[in-house]
Every structure is written in C-alpha cells, then in structure tokens.
Amino acid sequence: MPKRTDIKKIMIIGSGPIVIGQACEFDYSGSQAAKALKEEGYEVVLVNSNPATIMTDPGLADRTYIEPIEPGTVARIIARERPDALLPTLGGQTGLNTAVALAESGVLAEYGVELIGASLEAIKKAESRDLFRNAMDNIGLKIPQSGICHTMDDVRDWGKRIPFPIIVRPAFTLGGTGGGVAYNQEDLEKISAVGLAASMKSEIMLERSVIGWKEFELEVMRDKADNCVIICSIENIDPMGVHTGDSITVAPAQTLTDDEYQMMRNAAIAIMREIGVETGGSNVQFAVNPADGEMFIIEMNPRVSRSSALASKATGFPIAKIAAKLAVGYTLDEIPNDITRETMASFEPSIDYCVVKIPRFTFEKFPGSEDYLTTAMKSVGEAMSIGRNFKEAMQKGLRSLEIGATGFSALTGVCESDREQVLADLRKPNSRRLFQVREAMRCGVSLEDIFDATWIDPWYLRQLKEIVDMEAVLAAFPKDKIAVANTECRELVLTAKQNGFSDPQIASLFGLGSSLEARKLRKDMGITPTYYLVDTCAAEFEAYTPYYYSTYETGKEIAPKAARKVVILGGGPNRIGQGIEFDYCCCHASYALREMGVESIMVNSNPETVSTDYDTSDRLYFEPLTFEDVLNIIEVEKPEGIIVQFGGQTPLNLAVPLLNAGVRILGTSPDSIDRAENRERFQAMLQKLGLRQPDNGTAFTAEDAAVIADKIGYPVVVRPSYVLGGRAMEIVYDRADLENYFKVAVVASGKHPILIDKFLVNAIEVDVDAVSDGTDTYVAGVMEHIEEAGIHSGDSACVLPPHSLDPALIAEIERQTVALAEELEVVGLMNIQFAVKDGDIYILEVNPRASRTSPFVSKATGVPLAKLATKVIMGGKLKEINPWAERKSGYYSVKESVFPFNRFPGVDVLLGPEMRSTGEVMGIDASVGLAFMKSQLGAGQVLPQSGTVFISVPDSAKDDILPAAQILSEVGFKIMATKGTAAYLAGKGIAVTPVMKVFEGRPHIVDHMKNREIGLVINLVSDKRTVRDSMIIRQTALLYGIPYTTTAAGAKAMAQAIREMDGIGLTVKSLQEYYGAN
Amino acid sequence: MKAILALEDGTLFHGHTFTGASAAGGEVIFNTGMTGYQEVLTDPSYTGQMVCMTYPHVGNYGINPDDMESAHIRVAGFIVKECCKEPSNWRSTMSLPDYLTGQGITGIEGIDTRALTRHLRLHGAMRGYISTDVSDPQRIVQAAKGLPSMEGLGLADRVCCDAPFTWNGTAMVPAKIVDGTYAWPGTGPKLVVFDMGIKWNILRLLTAQGFDMLVVPYTTSAEAVRKLGPDAIFLSPGPGDPAALTDLVHTTALLVNDYPLAGICLGHQLLGLALGGRTFKLKFGHHGLNHPVKDLETGRIEISSQNHGFCVDIESLSDVELTHVNLNDNTLEGFAHKKKPVIAIQYHPEAAPGPHDSRYFFTRFRKLVSRETGK
C-alpha cells in the first residue's frame, strides 16, 4: 500500500521537559518521525515545550511550536494550523495523554483532525485497566488477578479479595508514579490514597503481586495490512517488583526456550490485534513464574516507549522512523532496511551480541528519600553496552555508568560485611543491588541463597560469579610471570578482555602501578579490540550502516577512511546536571562537521539519545566514555582531533589524560579549561583583568575552611571542585554547619579540594553564553535569572533578554565576557555566571565549554551555538560566519526548570545550590510576563487567574514579598496568610485572612489546600525550624498539584505574569514566525 | 579441551570443545535463530552439517524432553561462541554439553562465530572439520577437504525410519502392515507421510488436523503406497541434495496425478523436481527464524522458520502457481499446482524452532484434502 495522499499536514506532539520516566528517548523518536514524514513530503507541525531537543530545531519541522504541552494550548495550535492528522504515539505518555484529551474534548473532531497510528479506542483499551483486562480475557491471555478502584471503599473491598502482597498501579501516570507494593492493609490504604491522587482519572488498579517472577518485554510493530514483527525481546535481570526503567535489562531474552518465546510472541501479536493498534510500535510486558512457566500479561504501551528506544539501539532497527512511515500507510515490506539496503523492514532483527542496559540513579541528590526500588520509576538515566557475551556487555555497562566502577569488581580482598546484613540488603531492591550481589559473592554466600533473596535468575548469577571467579584467577596469577612473552599470561589477559575486564581492573588485580601499565602490557601482547557492526541480521547480509561496538574477537569489519575526521565525545548516561542539553550540542557538532565535509565520529553510551542514532554521525561507536575505550577508538580511527567541549563534564574529565596520551584536543585547550577550573589560576586571571569575584578560598580540611570562612564572613557557599550540577554544594551559615559539611563532601570531591565563596545575599544572577574563535567573541545570550543567586543556575528560571538590568550593566557584562574569552583563548563555547549586587558585577564561574543553556540560547536567538562553535573549532572565523547578522530578537524567552520531587516522597521541594531539576521548558512571548506564564504552564504549574493565594514568609523576607502580594491583591485574589505574614500585609493595607499553621489547630492551611480552596502557594523559609514546620505545606502542594513558589523573586514573576494575563489569554506562535521566516 | 575448526579453504578457527576429545566433520552452515538450539540439534535436515549458531550464548535453558524434533541429535557438529554448562529453565532436565557428550557429538566453543559467519556469507557454505588433535592444523584442513560435497549428496537414507510407524501424540509407534495393507484405525482422512527426515512437530500438527497418519520410509514404492489406500500424501523435509533422490522423484511423479499432495522443504523440492522443475544450491542457505515470506494469495507477510541449502528454480516450473516468495532474496518459498491438488512450501510452517505465523499451511492442506476426498 502506498502512502496516503489524502493527508498533507501532520502534527506531532513531543513529550515536553525531561522528567523521570520520560527522557531524551522521545526526542529521538519525535525527531526520527519528523524527519521520516518530511522525507515523504508531508508538512509537519511540531509541538514541544523543551528547547533542548533536536526535534524543536526549526529546520526539522515546517512549523515548530515551543509552547506548553497541554490540551488548551495544543488546541489553539490546531485551530491555527489545521493539520489533517495527529500522530500521538511518538511523544511518550505526555503526547498520548494530550492527544486523548483533545480527542475526548471534541477538538479533533471540530477541526477534522484524524488520529493516525493509534485510534482513541485503541489507546483507551490499552491504558484503561478495566478495558485492558476485558481485552485480554477475549483472547484467552491471563493477567494477574486485579480490581479497579476509584475510591478508598473500592480499595478496602478489593483488598479483601486479592491476597497480599498487592501491587497498587495508578492509571494515567508517568512511570507508575504513585504506585507501590502493599504487604498489609495499612500499606494498602496509604499507597492507594497516593495513587488515586496521582492518577489523572482517579483510577488505580490493585493487582495480585507477581514479585519475583521473571520479567520480559517484547517490542512489536504492526502495519495497516496486519503484518506483525517483533523487533526485540528484552529480559529484566531485576525480576518483577522493580519498574522496568529501574531494572538492569538484557537483550535478547536469555532464558526462554524457543517454544516459550514463541508463546510470548504469539501473545504480543494477538494483543496488538485485540487492542487495535493499527500501525506502529508497541511494547508488551510479561511476567513468567520461574517455577512453572505460567505467563501473565502485565501491560501494553500502544506507543513508542523507552524500551522501544532501547530496542532500536540494541538491534539497529529504527522503530520510531518506521512507525511514522507505517502511520501514513506504508506496509513493512515497502520500507527498506537502511542497514542492509537489500532487504526490507518486514523482518525480525537477529543479533549476534548481548546488550545490557543499566539505570543510573541519583538518590544522593534527594536526602530524605529512601533508596528503595519499586514499581514507580526512580532512575534518571541509563547506559547501554554491547558485548559479544553477557559478561563483556555487563562490565562495559558498569563502566559506562560513570559511577566510579571500573567493572563488576568494585571490591577485592576479604569479606568484611556481616553475612546476614548482606542478605537483608539483597532482599530489598535498591540502586546498589548489583554491587551487593558482588559483595555477597565475595562473602561466600551461595548462589542459591542470593537467588532466594533477589529472585535474580540463576543464569545471571552464574555469569556474574564467573566474573568474580575470573578476578580470583587474575589476582592469583604469579606476579613474576606477568610478562609480554608469557603465553599463559597473554591467554589470561585475552580471556579477561573478552569478558569485559577493563585495563584499570586488570592493573589492580595484577598489582600493576597504573592502568596505563596494563594498557601497555596488553598492547605489547597484541591484544587490542576489534569493532563489530550492529547490523540487524547477525552478519547474514552485508551491512552499510556504520554503527560499531568494541570486542576482543578475531574479525575485522572496520576500514577507517583516510578522510578528514573528528571524534566527538558524548555525555554518557543522563544524570541531574548533565542531560539532553549536552546531547543536543553533540548532535549539532556532528551536523556541523558533516556540513563542512569532515567525517564525524560519535562516541556515546546513552541509548536514549539522538546522538546514538545511526544516521546522526558518519560513524557511531556505542562505547563507554572512559579513557581506555575512547583511546582505543582514536587509535583505530586516527582522527585529526577530538572535541570534548560539548558532552558536559564526562568528556572534559577525559581531556587531560587523552592529551597526555598524545591526542589532539580541538578547540579551547585543556590548559585554558584548567585556568578556569583551578581556583588559584582563575583568581590570578581575574586580578590580571581587573574583574571581581566574591571573596573566597580553597581548603582541603575543615580547619582550613573554618579559617577562610571566618576571614570572608558567613554565609559562605562551599562545594567540591570539578563537579557538575552543584553536587554537594551548600550555603553554610555557621561553623557547625561547615564542619558537618566536610564530613560528607570530601567523598563527593575525591582528591580535589573544597571551594569556599562568600555568599552574596539577594544578588541577581546572570548567565552568559558566548562563542569565541580566539580573536572575536560572539556574546550569544545574556540571561537574567528569576531566582536570586544561591539557587543553582540549573534550577533557576531565567529570562532572555534581561528584563530588569540596566543597559550599561549589560554592556559591562558583555565586555567582561569578551575579556575573559580573549584571556582564556577560548575557541568554541563558553559560559559565565555573574552575580549582580548593588550595581557591582561579580564573576561566579567561567566554564569554557558548552553549558546547559546552550540549546535554550540557540532557540531563543535563532543562532545554533554548538554548530557555530564547531565551525569555529574547525578554523572558521566569526567575522566571516557573522552570527550577529543571524540573531533574532523582538520577543522574550523564559526557561523554567522541572523537578522530580513527585518521585521522591518525603523530600523537600525547597531550591538550593545543589541542582535537582531533571529538565527544562521554554516559554516564548512578546512580553516577559506572558513568556513566564507559558514557562510555568509548560512546567505543569497552572497559575490561577483568580481565587485564593496562600502566603507564608519569615520576617526577614516580608518586605521582599510585598510587591507580589500587592499585585495579586490588585487583580482580585483573596489572600490567606499565616499570623505574622497576615499582620504584616494588613499593616500595608492589603486585605488578608489569617489562617492557622498546621501545629496551631484546625482547620489549618493544609486542610484548606486539600479542600482545593487554595490556587497558589507562596512559601518562603529562613532557618531549619521554619523549613521543618512548613514542609507539610509544600508536600501537599506537590501532591495536589497546586502551583507554588519558594522564592520572593519567583512570587513576583508569577504575580506579574498573572496580571499581564488578566483578560488576554495566551496566544501561540511558531518559532519560524518568531524568527521572521514566514 | 583445545580444538580447531578447519574449513576446506584452509581457514582455521581456534576454540575449545565442551564435549571432550573428539572429532567431527560436515558442511559448515550458520543459523541466525536466537532461540531453538535443541530443535536444531534434533532436526534430521541438519544431517551431515555442522551448525554454527550466530547468537553467542547457547545452552542457557538446557535441554528438555518436550522440545525434541526427532529421537536424537542429528547435526554432525555444533559450533558456538559460548556454551552454558549450568542451564536455567523450569523445564530443563539436562545441560547442553551433557546432551551432546552423551550422544558422542562434538561441540566447540570459543569460536568467533561472527567471523565464521561472515566468511561463510562471503565464500559460501563449505566443508569443515573439528579436531582436538591440534598439533597439525593442516591435517584437519585435509580432513575437511576429504569430506563429500553436499551437492549431489543424498542423505535421507541416514535419517529415514526403518519401518512404517504412527504417531500417538507424543511418540512413534510401529505400525502393523500385513501383506502391504494397513488397518487405518481412525476416521480422519488417511495420510501417508514419506519420511526423508520428518520433524516431530509436523506429526503433531498433522495429527491436530485430524489426519489418520501412517509414516513410511521414503523408499516405499508408488505401488506399495497405493496398496495402503491413502486419501492423501505428504512429503517430509529432510537433508541433502533433492536431485540425488531420483527414485523418490520418480515415485512422486507417479503419485502426483492421483492424490492430494503436500510437501515441506525437501518435500517441496521433490515436488518441484517431479513436476519437471530444477533445483539449485544456495550459496550459504537459509537457516534462521526471521526471514519474511509473502503469501501471494493473501498478501500477508509471515516471519518464517527457514532451513534449506537447496532451492527450486522459479523459472523451471510450469503449470504451477507461485504461492510464497522470500522477500529478502525473492527466491521461491511455495507453490501450488494449477490443476492438481498439490501444494508445497519451502520453509517450515511447523516452526520448532521459529515463529508460528505459517501454521495455516496445515489447515490449508487439510481443507484441500477435504475438498478432494469429501473427508
């Protein structure tokens, strides 16, 4: 069947900001879809509020709306654009939910927009537990005994019928937010209450627990002609009970016989048909009883998912691209397989390697949250690795995680743990479980006992044990026999490498001085990796797509070309502080190189990204970003240089070791990076340039730190050097706090010192992104933060251009930027953080590399910074490229951060110097207020236009809050405030109703919030006591989805936005229009 | 134990046997299925072949009594990257190494199976020899060269049953033939199955269709078959070059006018030859579970289970309608006679291993028989 000609214009909805459960994978899928549809000649209208996405690059769609993804806004876009069709299956749960809302409200019917890919009926059948259960009954498949509840009475009723433990699964939420496992009646009621609140439809399902069962997933695709193929099977190492996003997973499935696998395949296809997903990709999850093979269907996602992204990267089959083509009417046999060229997409990939995905967690960022994995996803990123066996893939995956592990062998030596404690730890799934398994093995716990505690399939435990056993062999190898010429030694090293051991592991087990020695030893032995292709077909056909992984085998499949080429180092797994923004920059670097005719070679380990798409770069190496793995690639490819400034801290950490190994670093030199990072050198430079920084010092010990703090005066900001995302950064108000801090921070810092800065109270923070070619500097964007200095820049909202700064001050900031760029001989991107206090400019930080704001500035100004920087790095001159002429203006752009607090119950939402946001949104409009309003809406904060606002602030901040209170009062809000605040506001002539704090009696403020009488919460705190007392208010706001702010500046911005919105309403406009292209 | 796999072109692959000291030779082919090694091992069609599995971990789920495709291992040797010694699966009763060792079949691991596969793809399937006597690799190469070539080689006699048998649902039961006649016990259409290396799952699926079934050695004459009084005839898959089975081609040609007939794989090739067509040898064959086949009648694409080294030349056939074609290389995957009740399929609708997409073939055959015989 050829493509449809009755539709011309197709809308794609993205997934919005990066949150836990919805990360870069939907940029990857949306970008692929947009490209595929454009390729077919369709006009594409794209909606996404996330500026750090490739899909919102203005060239990718015909009309790009960086607008909030919520039904009202999208309806406005539909009214304006009149698309013929809406493709709802590529933007994650957000895109799907929005499409459902638009369909149900009649918007789609009103404008004649057809849902393609999946019908409303199919989506509802898959998403509603009740309908899904009936559907499974129809086709004779089993699902765990369950009941749907809408009220607590339902919960009590079903609780009597289903045996404990019971799983609580909310319908219509992200990554199972609000779900959990209940072991008793009390648990059940507690978890269900949270689940009902979290569900968009107040619907939860109580389900018979299949905790400990084996968990599998199949990725299915179906076309209009009802042809179905399975792209990939995935087996979870962590069995049922841990969210699949938090599980270590393996592709393909390892422990199923063909017969069992085919039963699963049949079931997946039957489900596709019964649910009625007409075209596209879906994901089906299965639970299998390890004792007898009984199989349950757990769920089905009628859309491209995180697992589809993984399956695409694991097999080389581009699920999202194919899904888009199927949605417009093609059948699988009409779409060529890019990789083999000869064959079509109507096949099932066969792989001849093993793939492991390992999640990355950040519990350390959320003190108060319990490191405990359940059915609600907690991980913020993941690494994928490929090996010719499981052990190799596993160990590569562990070092890809960048958590300090060089492989599975984090520990050597004798067991120091208590055996019972080890087993107890194992029983409770947590982010460290794999290493706890390692510890258990070290302590001689039998595999049977480990299985009983973890239910991890014995096959995996044995594989892991084989790694441990091999370690013992390596460690026991006679040190005097470690020599190049010793064949026994050579064989041992080769076996170790084939099983994924890194040079650092071998160095440590052999007792060598350094991993460089281990590297030399193995290279002298002639042991170097070869690079094998990911080809979808296990070598049955010739493959053309240059997608490689390393392994220690005998074949040779790569023939590096003699052309000009450059290696780009990616950012590795997402984490807080280093996410999609850096991948965006890496992709742009690749595009720029290709435009210049230079071969681009990408190295990355993150399967969610666009950079690991096989057609983003000329060559893709899916490899860990470690010194060893990167240098191996460089030795094979022999590029003219490598670019380290786009992938965040990960590649920067590799710059100096690689430089020392003789690798040419393109762009800003590592020495300049060091001048910016090294405190003393930095200070000397600022003095030379006559620039100011807050008083500061550097200390290795708490005693030194105390002396420095006394000298410069409290409060001070303390942090370790060489970290990203404000890890372990704190504002310290007194000596006791300082000493306490040192107990924790030295761990985060490693061998680097602690930096101490004077904290500038109530200063305005300003971020600047610039590109320099060594001669000229293009100041790309000056961003004024909404939140005051002291809140991590990654967590602040910011405005471009600045809305309240004096033009002379901005000019001076720009002058200082240029001076710093010149002094540091920056070639490429650079980011500077300034603080402005009482008209004085202070320099907080200079980062001669891509920053988190690079994509935002690129979108806000229409100048793609990473691309520009790459051209400059490759020798281009700014004067010739002339970015100044490209720069767009005439509107305001606001960036707002998005936080994962709803994933970490019990963690306070207060902002501070440690970054905790996972993503960002952008709002664009003609005025600051409207742009800010959109940014709030995009971030999920629906600011009210009327109603009651609750204000509670400490005495020290009462004057700061006055402007916000005045505005809100003027536009007709009722104000409710705690006693002190109420008295203060009344004194200023503002009508206010006092309300009780929680400990003062009832009805108190939380009662009012729960009764949905409060539309906005302004809650500032000063010291630990007020933090503790008011935490319940912030938690309630979070749970009930009430918009809130914890800063005076934020409150003022909200109030101004509300005033501006008053009576106007929001309008929408595409990026292309803002840029003046149309 | 250290071992070498030598190919006839002199290429050497070093590994270790997981079956002790041993030696084995055969045509080396690769199979891209990620599951189903037990079915592969016991599939008679692999007789004379040493199978290289492209998926690197083999043996993970062990061996179980349910998934046998014949009474014992049929491959000449087994080549893997990594063999699992301690399997994990609730049905497993034995490990892969124990299974092979118990039947004296050589298994070699530690082989760069991807390099081997690419070699075979580029240079074609070829003879190979595995030996644990690694002192003189050239002798192993010579041993490989000394093996018979698959082309022109009839192998069905090595796997065919000695005497007629029936299937009781789970096992083979000897059938009583008295004076060339058989007392058909059932009420369903009487089906004579020529055994050139039948897979048990075909018997299971034919039984499920309600056939009253008698399996006979492929050497049974047309006359003898007629005397048995069947309603229809089925030609099984099997190993070797179909062109070598000249007697059977002749027998088939005699029967094709009088009975509804179906054939799978080797059976398909024999029908092709009996109808005047030609067969040829594929460069490295089709062995795997993921090839798309289009059913030209319905337009539907099936993901098929493939295992054949020979193929019927589309151009050589007349009076037949193509019913199935391989979408990867456009080779013939099935045909039906334009006038006679004859259908044939090159790949494996019985799967085992592989997707179950094509099981309708058995229903189609059953309907054909029903139409022709009224049963």
Short mmCIF file of N, CA, C and O in Angstrom, two decimals, chain A residues 459-505:
data_model
loop_
_atom_site.label_atom_id
_atom_site.label_comp_id
_atom_site.label_asym_id
_atom_site.label_seq_id
_atom_site.Cartn_x
_atom_site.Cartn_y
_atom_site.Cartn_z
N TRP A 459 20.82 -17.98 35.95
CA TRP A 459 21.72 -17.83 34.79
C TRP A 459 22.56 -16.57 34.93
O TRP A 459 23.78 -16.59 34.73
N TYR A 460 21.93 -15.48 35.35
CA TYR A 460 22.66 -14.22 35.51
C TYR A 460 23.62 -14.30 36.69
O TYR A 460 24.74 -13.80 36.63
N LEU A 461 23.16 -14.92 37.76
CA LEU A 461 24.03 -15.03 38.93
C LEU A 461 25.29 -15.82 38.59
O LEU A 461 26.38 -15.48 39.01
N ARG A 462 25.11 -16.89 37.80
CA ARG A 462 26.28 -17.68 37.42
C ARG A 462 27.24 -16.89 36.54
O ARG A 462 28.45 -16.97 36.67
N GLN A 463 26.66 -16.11 35.64
CA GLN A 463 27.50 -15.27 34.78
C GLN A 463 28.32 -14.30 35.64
O GLN A 463 29.52 -14.12 35.42
N LEU A 464 27.64 -13.70 36.61
CA LEU A 464 28.33 -12.75 37.48
C LEU A 464 29.40 -13.46 38.30
O LEU A 464 30.50 -12.96 38.50
N LYS A 465 29.05 -14.65 38.73
CA LYS A 465 30.00 -15.43 39.52
C LYS A 465 31.24 -15.76 38.68
O LYS A 465 32.36 -15.78 39.18
N GLU A 466 31.01 -16.01 37.41
CA GLU A 466 32.15 -16.29 36.53
C GLU A 466 33.11 -15.10 36.48
O GLU A 466 34.32 -15.27 36.40
N ILE A 467 32.54 -13.90 36.52
CA ILE A 467 33.41 -12.71 36.55
C ILE A 467 34.22 -12.70 37.84
O ILE A 467 35.43 -12.47 37.83
N VAL A 468 33.53 -12.98 38.94
CA VAL A 468 34.22 -13.00 40.24
C VAL A 468 35.32 -14.06 40.25
O VAL A 468 36.44 -13.82 40.72
N ASP A 469 34.99 -15.23 39.71
CA ASP A 469 35.99 -16.30 39.68
C ASP A 469 37.20 -15.91 38.82
O ASP A 469 38.34 -16.21 39.16
N MET A 470 36.91 -15.23 37.73
CA MET A 470 38.00 -14.82 36.86
C MET A 470 38.90 -13.80 37.54
O MET A 470 40.12 -13.81 37.38
N GLU A 471 38.27 -12.95 38.34
CA GLU A 471 39.04 -11.99 39.13
C GLU A 471 40.04 -12.71 40.02
O GLU A 471 41.20 -12.32 40.12
N ALA A 472 39.54 -13.78 40.64
CA ALA A 472 40.40 -14.54 41.56
C ALA A 472 41.59 -15.12 40.80
O ALA A 472 42.73 -15.09 41.28
N VAL A 473 41.32 -15.61 39.59
CA VAL A 473 42.41 -16.18 38.79
C VAL A 473 43.43 -15.10 38.44
O VAL A 473 44.64 -15.30 38.56
N LEU A 474 42.93 -13.95 38.06
CA LEU A 474 43.84 -12.84 37.71
C LEU A 474 44.66 -12.42 38.93
O LEU A 474 45.87 -12.21 38.84
N ALA A 475 43.98 -12.31 40.07
CA ALA A 475 44.68 -11.86 41.27
C ALA A 475 45.72 -12.88 41.72
O ALA A 475 46.76 -12.52 42.29
N ALA A 476 45.43 -14.16 41.47
CA ALA A 476 46.33 -15.21 41.94
C ALA A 476 47.47 -15.49 40.96
O ALA A 476 48.39 -16.24 41.28
N PHE A 477 47.41 -14.87 39.80
CA PHE A 477 48.46 -15.15 38.80
C PHE A 477 49.80 -14.66 39.34
O PHE A 477 49.91 -13.52 39.81
N PRO A 478 50.83 -15.53 39.30
CA PRO A 478 52.13 -15.14 39.88
C PRO A 478 52.64 -13.83 39.27
O PRO A 478 52.72 -13.71 38.04
N LYS A 479 52.94 -12.89 40.14
CA LYS A 479 53.33 -11.56 39.67
C LYS A 479 54.60 -11.62 38.81
O LYS A 479 54.79 -10.81 37.90
N ASP A 480 55.48 -12.58 39.14
CA ASP A 480 56.74 -12.63 38.39
C ASP A 480 56.55 -13.24 36.99
O ASP A 480 57.46 -13.23 36.18
N LYS A 481 55.37 -13.74 36.76
CA LYS A 481 55.13 -14.31 35.42
C LYS A 481 54.37 -13.34 34.52
O LYS A 481 54.03 -13.67 33.38
N ILE A 482 54.06 -12.17 35.08
CA ILE A 482 53.34 -11.19 34.26
C ILE A 482 54.34 -10.58 33.28
O ILE A 482 55.18 -9.77 33.66
N ALA A 483 54.28 -11.05 32.07
CA ALA A 483 55.23 -10.57 31.06
C ALA A 483 54.62 -10.76 29.69
O ALA A 483 53.83 -11.68 29.46
N VAL A 484 55.04 -9.90 28.78
CA VAL A 484 54.52 -9.94 27.42
C VAL A 484 54.76 -11.31 26.78
O VAL A 484 53.91 -11.86 26.10
N ALA A 485 55.95 -11.84 27.05
CA ALA A 485 56.35 -13.07 26.35
C ALA A 485 55.68 -14.32 26.93
O ALA A 485 55.71 -15.38 26.31
N ASN A 486 55.10 -14.20 28.11
CA ASN A 486 54.49 -15.37 28.74
C ASN A 486 53.14 -15.69 28.09
O ASN A 486 52.19 -14.92 28.21
N THR A 487 53.07 -16.82 27.39
CA THR A 487 51.84 -17.12 26.64
C THR A 487 50.66 -17.39 27.57
O THR A 487 49.53 -17.08 27.25
N GLU A 488 50.97 -17.98 28.73
CA GLU A 488 49.89 -18.24 29.69
C GLU A 488 49.28 -16.92 30.15
O GLU A 488 48.06 -16.78 30.28
N CYS A 489 50.17 -15.97 30.39
CA CYS A 489 49.73 -14.65 30.82
C CYS A 489 48.91 -13.98 29.73
O CYS A 489 47.85 -13.39 29.97
N ARG A 490 49.40 -14.11 28.51
CA ARG A 490 48.71 -13.49 27.38
C ARG A 490 47.29 -14.07 27.25
O ARG A 490 46.32 -13.34 27.06
N GLU A 491 47.22 -15.38 27.37
CA GLU A 491 45.91 -16.01 27.23
C GLU A 491 44.94 -15.53 28.31
O GLU A 491 43.76 -15.31 28.06
N LEU A 492 45.49 -15.38 29.51
CA LEU A 492 44.67 -14.92 30.63
C LEU A 492 44.16 -13.50 30.39
O LEU A 492 42.98 -13.19 30.60
N VAL A 493 45.06 -12.64 29.94
CA VAL A 493 44.68 -11.25 29.68
C VAL A 493 43.62 -11.20 28.57
O VAL A 493 42.62 -10.49 28.68
N LEU A 494 43.84 -12.00 27.54
CA LEU A 494 42.88 -12.01 26.43
C LEU A 494 41.50 -12.47 26.92
O LEU A 494 40.48 -11.86 26.61
N THR A 495 41.50 -13.55 27.71
CA THR A 495 40.23 -14.04 28.25
C THR A 495 39.56 -12.96 29.09
O THR A 495 38.35 -12.74 29.01
N ALA A 496 40.35 -12.28 29.89
CA ALA A 496 39.80 -11.22 30.74
C ALA A 496 39.18 -10.12 29.87
O ALA A 496 38.07 -9.66 30.12
N LYS A 497 39.90 -9.73 28.84
CA LYS A 497 39.38 -8.67 27.97
C LYS A 497 38.10 -9.13 27.27
O LYS A 497 37.16 -8.36 27.11
N GLN A 498 38.08 -10.40 26.87
CA GLN A 498 36.89 -10.92 26.19
C GLN A 498 35.69 -10.97 27.13
O GLN A 498 34.56 -11.04 26.70
N ASN A 499 35.98 -10.94 28.41
CA ASN A 499 34.90 -10.95 29.38
C ASN A 499 34.69 -9.57 30.01
O ASN A 499 34.12 -9.45 31.09
N GLY A 500 35.18 -8.57 29.32
CA GLY A 500 34.84 -7.21 29.68
C GLY A 500 35.72 -6.54 30.72
O GLY A 500 35.41 -5.43 31.16
N PHE A 501 36.78 -7.19 31.15
CA PHE A 501 37.64 -6.56 32.16
C PHE A 501 38.31 -5.33 31.56
O PHE A 501 38.84 -5.37 30.44
N SER A 502 38.31 -4.24 32.31
CA SER A 502 38.94 -3.01 31.85
C SER A 502 40.42 -3.03 32.21
O SER A 502 40.84 -3.80 33.09
N ASP A 503 41.18 -2.17 31.58
CA ASP A 503 42.59 -2.04 31.94
C ASP A 503 42.77 -1.71 33.43
O ASP A 503 43.62 -2.30 34.09
N PRO A 504 41.98 -0.77 33.97
CA PRO A 504 42.14 -0.49 35.41
C PRO A 504 41.88 -1.72 36.28
O PRO A 504 42.57 -1.95 37.28
N GLN A 505 40.89 -2.55 35.89
CA GLN A 505 40.63 -3.77 36.67
C GLN A 505 41.84 -4.70 36.61
O GLN A 505 42.26 -5.25 37.63
#
